[in-house]
XYZ file of C-alpha atoms in Angstrom:
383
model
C 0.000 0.000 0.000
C 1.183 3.547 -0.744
C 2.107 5.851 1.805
C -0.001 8.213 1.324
C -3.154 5.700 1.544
C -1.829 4.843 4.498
C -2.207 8.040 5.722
C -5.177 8.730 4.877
C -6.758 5.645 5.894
C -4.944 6.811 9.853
C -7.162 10.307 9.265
C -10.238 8.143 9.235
C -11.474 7.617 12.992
C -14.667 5.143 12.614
C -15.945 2.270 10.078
C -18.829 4.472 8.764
C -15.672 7.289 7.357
C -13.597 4.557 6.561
C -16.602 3.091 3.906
C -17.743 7.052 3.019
C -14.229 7.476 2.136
C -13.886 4.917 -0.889
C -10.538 4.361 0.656
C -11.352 0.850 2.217
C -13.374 -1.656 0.060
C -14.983 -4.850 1.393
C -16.038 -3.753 4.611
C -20.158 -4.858 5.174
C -22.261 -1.876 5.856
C -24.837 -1.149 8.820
C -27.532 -2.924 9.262
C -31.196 -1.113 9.124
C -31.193 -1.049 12.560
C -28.079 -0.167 13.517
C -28.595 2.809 10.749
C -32.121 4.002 12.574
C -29.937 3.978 16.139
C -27.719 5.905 14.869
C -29.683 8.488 13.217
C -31.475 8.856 16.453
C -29.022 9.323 18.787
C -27.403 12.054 16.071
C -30.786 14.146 15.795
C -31.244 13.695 19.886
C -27.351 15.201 19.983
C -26.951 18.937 21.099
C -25.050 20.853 18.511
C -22.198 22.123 20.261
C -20.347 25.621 19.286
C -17.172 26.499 17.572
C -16.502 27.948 21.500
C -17.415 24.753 23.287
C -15.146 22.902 20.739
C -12.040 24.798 21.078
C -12.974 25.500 25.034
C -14.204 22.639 26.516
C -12.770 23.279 29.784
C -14.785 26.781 30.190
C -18.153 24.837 28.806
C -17.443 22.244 31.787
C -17.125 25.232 34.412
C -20.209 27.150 33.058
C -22.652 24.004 33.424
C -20.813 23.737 36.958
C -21.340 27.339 37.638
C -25.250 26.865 36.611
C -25.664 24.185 38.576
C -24.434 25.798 41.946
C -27.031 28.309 41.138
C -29.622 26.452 40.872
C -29.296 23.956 44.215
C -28.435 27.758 46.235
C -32.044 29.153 44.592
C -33.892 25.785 46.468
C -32.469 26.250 49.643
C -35.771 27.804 51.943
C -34.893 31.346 53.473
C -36.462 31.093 57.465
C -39.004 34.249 57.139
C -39.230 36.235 60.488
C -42.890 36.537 61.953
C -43.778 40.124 61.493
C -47.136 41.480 63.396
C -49.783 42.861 61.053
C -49.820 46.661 61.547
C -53.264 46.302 62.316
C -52.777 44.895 65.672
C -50.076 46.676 66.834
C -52.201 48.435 69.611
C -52.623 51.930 70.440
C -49.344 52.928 68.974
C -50.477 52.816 65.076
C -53.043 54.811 65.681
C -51.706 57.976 67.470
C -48.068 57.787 65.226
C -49.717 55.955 61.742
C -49.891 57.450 58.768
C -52.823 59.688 59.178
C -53.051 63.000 57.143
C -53.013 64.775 60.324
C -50.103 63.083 61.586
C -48.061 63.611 58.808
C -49.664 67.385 58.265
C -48.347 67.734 62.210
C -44.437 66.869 60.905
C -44.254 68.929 58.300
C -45.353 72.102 60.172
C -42.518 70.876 62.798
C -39.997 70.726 60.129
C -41.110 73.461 58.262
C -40.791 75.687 61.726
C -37.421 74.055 62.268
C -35.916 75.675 58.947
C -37.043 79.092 59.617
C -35.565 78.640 63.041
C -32.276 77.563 61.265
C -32.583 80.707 58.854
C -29.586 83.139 59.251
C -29.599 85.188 56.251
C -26.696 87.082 55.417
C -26.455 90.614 53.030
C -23.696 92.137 51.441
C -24.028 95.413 49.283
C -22.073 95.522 46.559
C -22.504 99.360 45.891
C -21.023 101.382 42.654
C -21.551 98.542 40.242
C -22.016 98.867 36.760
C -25.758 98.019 35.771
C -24.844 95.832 33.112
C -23.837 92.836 35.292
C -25.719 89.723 35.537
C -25.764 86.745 38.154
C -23.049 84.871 36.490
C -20.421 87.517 37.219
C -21.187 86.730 40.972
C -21.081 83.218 40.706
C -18.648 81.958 38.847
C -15.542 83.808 41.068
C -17.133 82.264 44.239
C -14.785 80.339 46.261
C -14.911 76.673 44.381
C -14.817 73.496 46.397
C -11.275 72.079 47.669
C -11.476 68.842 46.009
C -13.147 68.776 42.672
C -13.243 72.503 41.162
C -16.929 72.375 39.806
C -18.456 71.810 43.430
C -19.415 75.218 45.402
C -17.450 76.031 48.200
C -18.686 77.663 51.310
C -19.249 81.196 49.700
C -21.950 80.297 47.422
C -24.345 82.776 46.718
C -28.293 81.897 47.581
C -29.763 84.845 45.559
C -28.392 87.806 43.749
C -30.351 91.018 43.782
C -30.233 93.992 41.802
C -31.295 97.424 43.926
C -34.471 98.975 41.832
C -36.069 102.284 42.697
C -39.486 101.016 44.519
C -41.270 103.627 42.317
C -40.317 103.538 38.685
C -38.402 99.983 38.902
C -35.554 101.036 37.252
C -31.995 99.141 38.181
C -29.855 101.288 40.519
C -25.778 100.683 40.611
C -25.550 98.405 43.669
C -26.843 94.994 44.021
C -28.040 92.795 47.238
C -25.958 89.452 48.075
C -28.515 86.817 49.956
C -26.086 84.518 51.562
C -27.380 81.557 54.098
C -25.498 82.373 57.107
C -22.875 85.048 58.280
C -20.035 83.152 57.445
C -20.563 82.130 53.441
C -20.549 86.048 53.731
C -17.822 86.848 55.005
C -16.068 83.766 53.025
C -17.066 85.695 49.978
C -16.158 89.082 51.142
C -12.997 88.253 51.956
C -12.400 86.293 48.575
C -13.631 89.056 46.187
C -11.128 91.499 48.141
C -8.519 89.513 47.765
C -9.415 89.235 44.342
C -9.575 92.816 43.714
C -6.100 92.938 44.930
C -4.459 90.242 43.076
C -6.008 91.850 39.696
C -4.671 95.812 40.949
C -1.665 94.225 41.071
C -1.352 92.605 37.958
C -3.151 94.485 35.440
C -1.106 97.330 33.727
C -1.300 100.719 34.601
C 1.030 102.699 32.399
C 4.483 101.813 30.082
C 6.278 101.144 33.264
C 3.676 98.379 34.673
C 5.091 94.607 35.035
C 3.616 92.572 32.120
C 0.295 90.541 33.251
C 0.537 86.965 34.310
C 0.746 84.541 31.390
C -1.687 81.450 31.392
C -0.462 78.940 34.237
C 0.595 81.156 36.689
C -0.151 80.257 40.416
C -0.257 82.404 43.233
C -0.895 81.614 46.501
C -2.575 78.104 45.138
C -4.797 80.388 42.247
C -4.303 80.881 38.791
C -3.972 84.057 38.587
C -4.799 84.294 34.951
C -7.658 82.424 34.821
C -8.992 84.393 37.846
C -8.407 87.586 36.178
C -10.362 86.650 32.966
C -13.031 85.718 35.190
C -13.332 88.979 36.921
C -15.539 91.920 35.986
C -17.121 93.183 39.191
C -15.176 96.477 39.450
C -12.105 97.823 37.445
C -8.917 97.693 38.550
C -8.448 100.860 38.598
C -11.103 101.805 41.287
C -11.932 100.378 45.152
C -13.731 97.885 45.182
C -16.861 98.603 47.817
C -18.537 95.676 49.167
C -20.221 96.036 52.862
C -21.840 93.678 55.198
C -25.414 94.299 56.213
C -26.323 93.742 59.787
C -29.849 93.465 62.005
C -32.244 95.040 62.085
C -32.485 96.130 58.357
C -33.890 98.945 57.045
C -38.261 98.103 55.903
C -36.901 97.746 52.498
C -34.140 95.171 52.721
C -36.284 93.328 54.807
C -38.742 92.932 52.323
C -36.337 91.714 50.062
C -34.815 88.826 52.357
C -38.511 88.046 53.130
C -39.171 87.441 49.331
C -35.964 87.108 47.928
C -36.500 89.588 45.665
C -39.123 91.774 44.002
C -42.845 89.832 44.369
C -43.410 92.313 40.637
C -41.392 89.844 38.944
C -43.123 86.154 39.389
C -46.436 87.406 40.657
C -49.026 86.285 38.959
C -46.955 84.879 36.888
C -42.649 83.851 37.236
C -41.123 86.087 34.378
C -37.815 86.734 36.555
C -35.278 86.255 33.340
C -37.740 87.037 30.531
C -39.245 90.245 31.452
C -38.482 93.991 30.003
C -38.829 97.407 31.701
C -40.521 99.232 29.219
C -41.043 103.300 29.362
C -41.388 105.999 26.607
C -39.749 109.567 27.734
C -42.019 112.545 27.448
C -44.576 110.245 26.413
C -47.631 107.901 28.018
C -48.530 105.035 25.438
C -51.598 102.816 26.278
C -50.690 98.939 26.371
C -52.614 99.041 22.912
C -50.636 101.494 21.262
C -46.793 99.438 22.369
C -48.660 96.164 21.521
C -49.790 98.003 17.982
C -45.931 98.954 17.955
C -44.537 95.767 18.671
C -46.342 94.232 15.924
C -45.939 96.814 13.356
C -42.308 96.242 14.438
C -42.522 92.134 14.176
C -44.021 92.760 10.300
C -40.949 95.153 9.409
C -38.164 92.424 10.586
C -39.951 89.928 9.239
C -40.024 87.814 12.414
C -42.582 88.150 15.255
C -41.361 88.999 18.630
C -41.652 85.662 21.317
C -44.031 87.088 23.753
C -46.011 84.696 26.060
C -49.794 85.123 26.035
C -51.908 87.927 25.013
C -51.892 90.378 27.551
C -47.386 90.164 27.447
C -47.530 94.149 28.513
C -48.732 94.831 31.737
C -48.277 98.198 33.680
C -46.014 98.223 36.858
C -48.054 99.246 39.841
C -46.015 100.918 42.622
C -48.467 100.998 44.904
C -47.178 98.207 46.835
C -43.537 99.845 47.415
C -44.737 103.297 47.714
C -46.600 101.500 50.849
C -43.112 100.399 51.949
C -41.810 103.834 52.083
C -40.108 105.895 48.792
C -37.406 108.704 49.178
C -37.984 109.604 45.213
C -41.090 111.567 45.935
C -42.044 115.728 45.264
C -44.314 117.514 47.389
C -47.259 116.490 45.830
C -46.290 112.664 46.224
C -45.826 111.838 42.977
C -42.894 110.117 41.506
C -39.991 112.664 40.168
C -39.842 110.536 37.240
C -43.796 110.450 36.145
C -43.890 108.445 32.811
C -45.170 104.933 33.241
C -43.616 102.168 32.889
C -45.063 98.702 31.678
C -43.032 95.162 31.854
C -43.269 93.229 28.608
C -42.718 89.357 29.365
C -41.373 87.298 26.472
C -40.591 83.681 26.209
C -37.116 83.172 27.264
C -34.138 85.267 28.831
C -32.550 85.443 24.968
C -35.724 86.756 23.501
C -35.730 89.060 25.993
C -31.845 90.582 25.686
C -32.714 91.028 21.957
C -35.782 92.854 22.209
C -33.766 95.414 24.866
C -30.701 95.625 22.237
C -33.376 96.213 19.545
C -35.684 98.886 21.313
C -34.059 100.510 23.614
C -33.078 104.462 22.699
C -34.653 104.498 19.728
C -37.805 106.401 18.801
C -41.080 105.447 19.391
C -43.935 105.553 16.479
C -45.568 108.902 16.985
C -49.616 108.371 16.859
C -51.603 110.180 14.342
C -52.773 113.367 17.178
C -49.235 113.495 17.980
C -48.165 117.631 17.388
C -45.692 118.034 15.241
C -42.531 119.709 16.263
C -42.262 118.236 19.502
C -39.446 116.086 20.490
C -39.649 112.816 19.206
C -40.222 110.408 22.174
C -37.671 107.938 22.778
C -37.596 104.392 23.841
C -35.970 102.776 27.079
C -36.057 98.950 27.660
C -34.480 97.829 30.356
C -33.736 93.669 31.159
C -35.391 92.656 34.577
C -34.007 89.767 36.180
């Protein structure tokens, strides 16, 4: 016999590929029963992967795995004997979960906060009126561990001063901290700011060059600290003054609402709103809303207001009750045109209608005289 034959007929592991091969002649072939056993036991045979086959060691630890889990899922947990709450006695129902009962906790807790309420004020007084909360925020003192967590001279509330009769922002703004000493934290943080940037910013030919990026001082870098900063020049003092009880009627009334009530009652528009007023002028809410849309038409794209009635007048009545130092003889405001607060949908909407209508001329109506002064516009963004 050849070699190679003899090779192949070694390759050849049972009988039945011996006689498929053609390689072995002679041999007598399966009986019809032998045939029908063997076909059985093949179609009753799982078909095993191409995983199993080259990993039968981790196909042995899987089906021991499996079975582990399933003699530890028959095992019977002893349950403890709990009393139904039912017939636990007088103590369900004084302490259950009655409405009263729980209506009885929260007052407690609620009581318990304003117990725990310290508020804190610092003025910041000749700001410019173009600064937003942001600018306050984002140079608070940061967390020690991961930078993005607030340290403990986070701000609660930032409040712009308004005059209580006409509404209009005044130059100093109202910091509502929790407690005295996330105050005085901050204080002390923004002073030391201001310091660190009068020192580094340029002054004249004969000023050191600022900080390039990476510098650290004192554990800060200084340059990113200095791009964050806008509260006050450089150039001036910075003035920012602790508040102490008993407050004056008005900053009261502020810590008691956080703010002015005008801007979310009925309705939250804190962030969307516009101070609207025409000089030597008194509109009607028909004629700006008749201006507005003859406005929307000429753009070509309608202003974003929310609702139909989106220009309501301000009513003072409420602060002149609080007391006003902005008041003649007659008690009526020095400043007598009236102002109305337009509410659009969102704080963008709101920042372009300002940029777009503020000192520019309002659309005389037909009875208007002519050779007058042309009334102009001022818009004004309330947050």
């Amino acid at each position: 016999m050849q070699p190679s034959r003899l090779l192949q007929l070694r390759s050849l592991r049972s009988p039945d590929q011996w006689r498929n091969s053609g390689l072995v002649r002679g041999l007598p072939g399966p009986t019809p029963t032998q045939a029908r056993n063997r076909n059985g036991r093949e179609a009753q045979r799982e078909p095993v992967s191409l995983f199993d086959e080259l990993f039968p060691a981790e196909r042995e630890q899987q089906q021991r795995t499996a079975t582990h889990v399933a003699s530890r899922d028959d095992i019977q947990i002893p349950r403890l004997p709990l009393t139904d709450i039912e017939h636990m006695g007088p103590f369900a129902d004084s302490h259950g979960s009655s409405k009263e009962h729980k209506q009885k906790l929260t007052r407690k807790a609620a009581q318990g906060s304003v117990k725990q309420w310290n508020p804190a004020i610092l003025v910041f007084q000749r700001a410019s009126k173009s600064l937003n909360e942001a600018d306050f925020r984002r140079i608070a003192p940061k967390g020690l561990h991961i930078e993005e967590w607030t340290g403990p001279g986070d701000i609660l509330k930032v409040i712009p001063a308004r005059d209580p009769v006409t509404f209009e922002q005044m130059n100093h703004y109202f910091l509502l901290f929790p407690n005295p000493s996330y105050a005085r934290t901050y204080q002390n943080y923004i002073v030391k700011l201001h310091n660190v940037a009068q020192t580094h910013t340029p002054k004249s030919l004969e000023s050191p060059l600022p900080p390039p990026a990476g510098t650290i001082v004192g554990g800060e870098d200084v340059y990113n600290l200095l791009q964050d900063y806008a509260l006050c020049p450089s150039s001036q003092n910075i003035s920012l003054i602790s508040l102490f009880a008993p407050y004056k009627a008005s900053v009261k009334y502020l810590i008691d609402h956080q703010g002015y009530p005008q801007l979310w009652h009925p309705i939250d528009r804190a962030g969307r709103a516009v101070l609207f007023w025409v000089e030597d002028l008194h509109p009607t809410a028909s004629a700006i809303r008749s201006a507005i849309d003859q406005d929307s038409r000429d753009r070509g794209l309608p202003w974003a207001t929310r609702g139909n009635r989106y220009v309501e007048k301000y009513n003072s009545s409420v602060a002149l009750t609080e007391g006003s130092e902005r008041q003649d003889r007659t008690g009526a405001p020095s400043n007598s045109s009236v102002r109305w607060i337009i509410t659009l949908n969102d704080e963008d909407e709101a920042r372009r209608f300002v940029r777009a209508w503020h000192k520019r001329p309002f659309p005389l109506p037909s009875d208007y005289a002519r050779g007058e002064v042309t009334p102009i516009v001022n818009a004004q963004y309330l947050w």
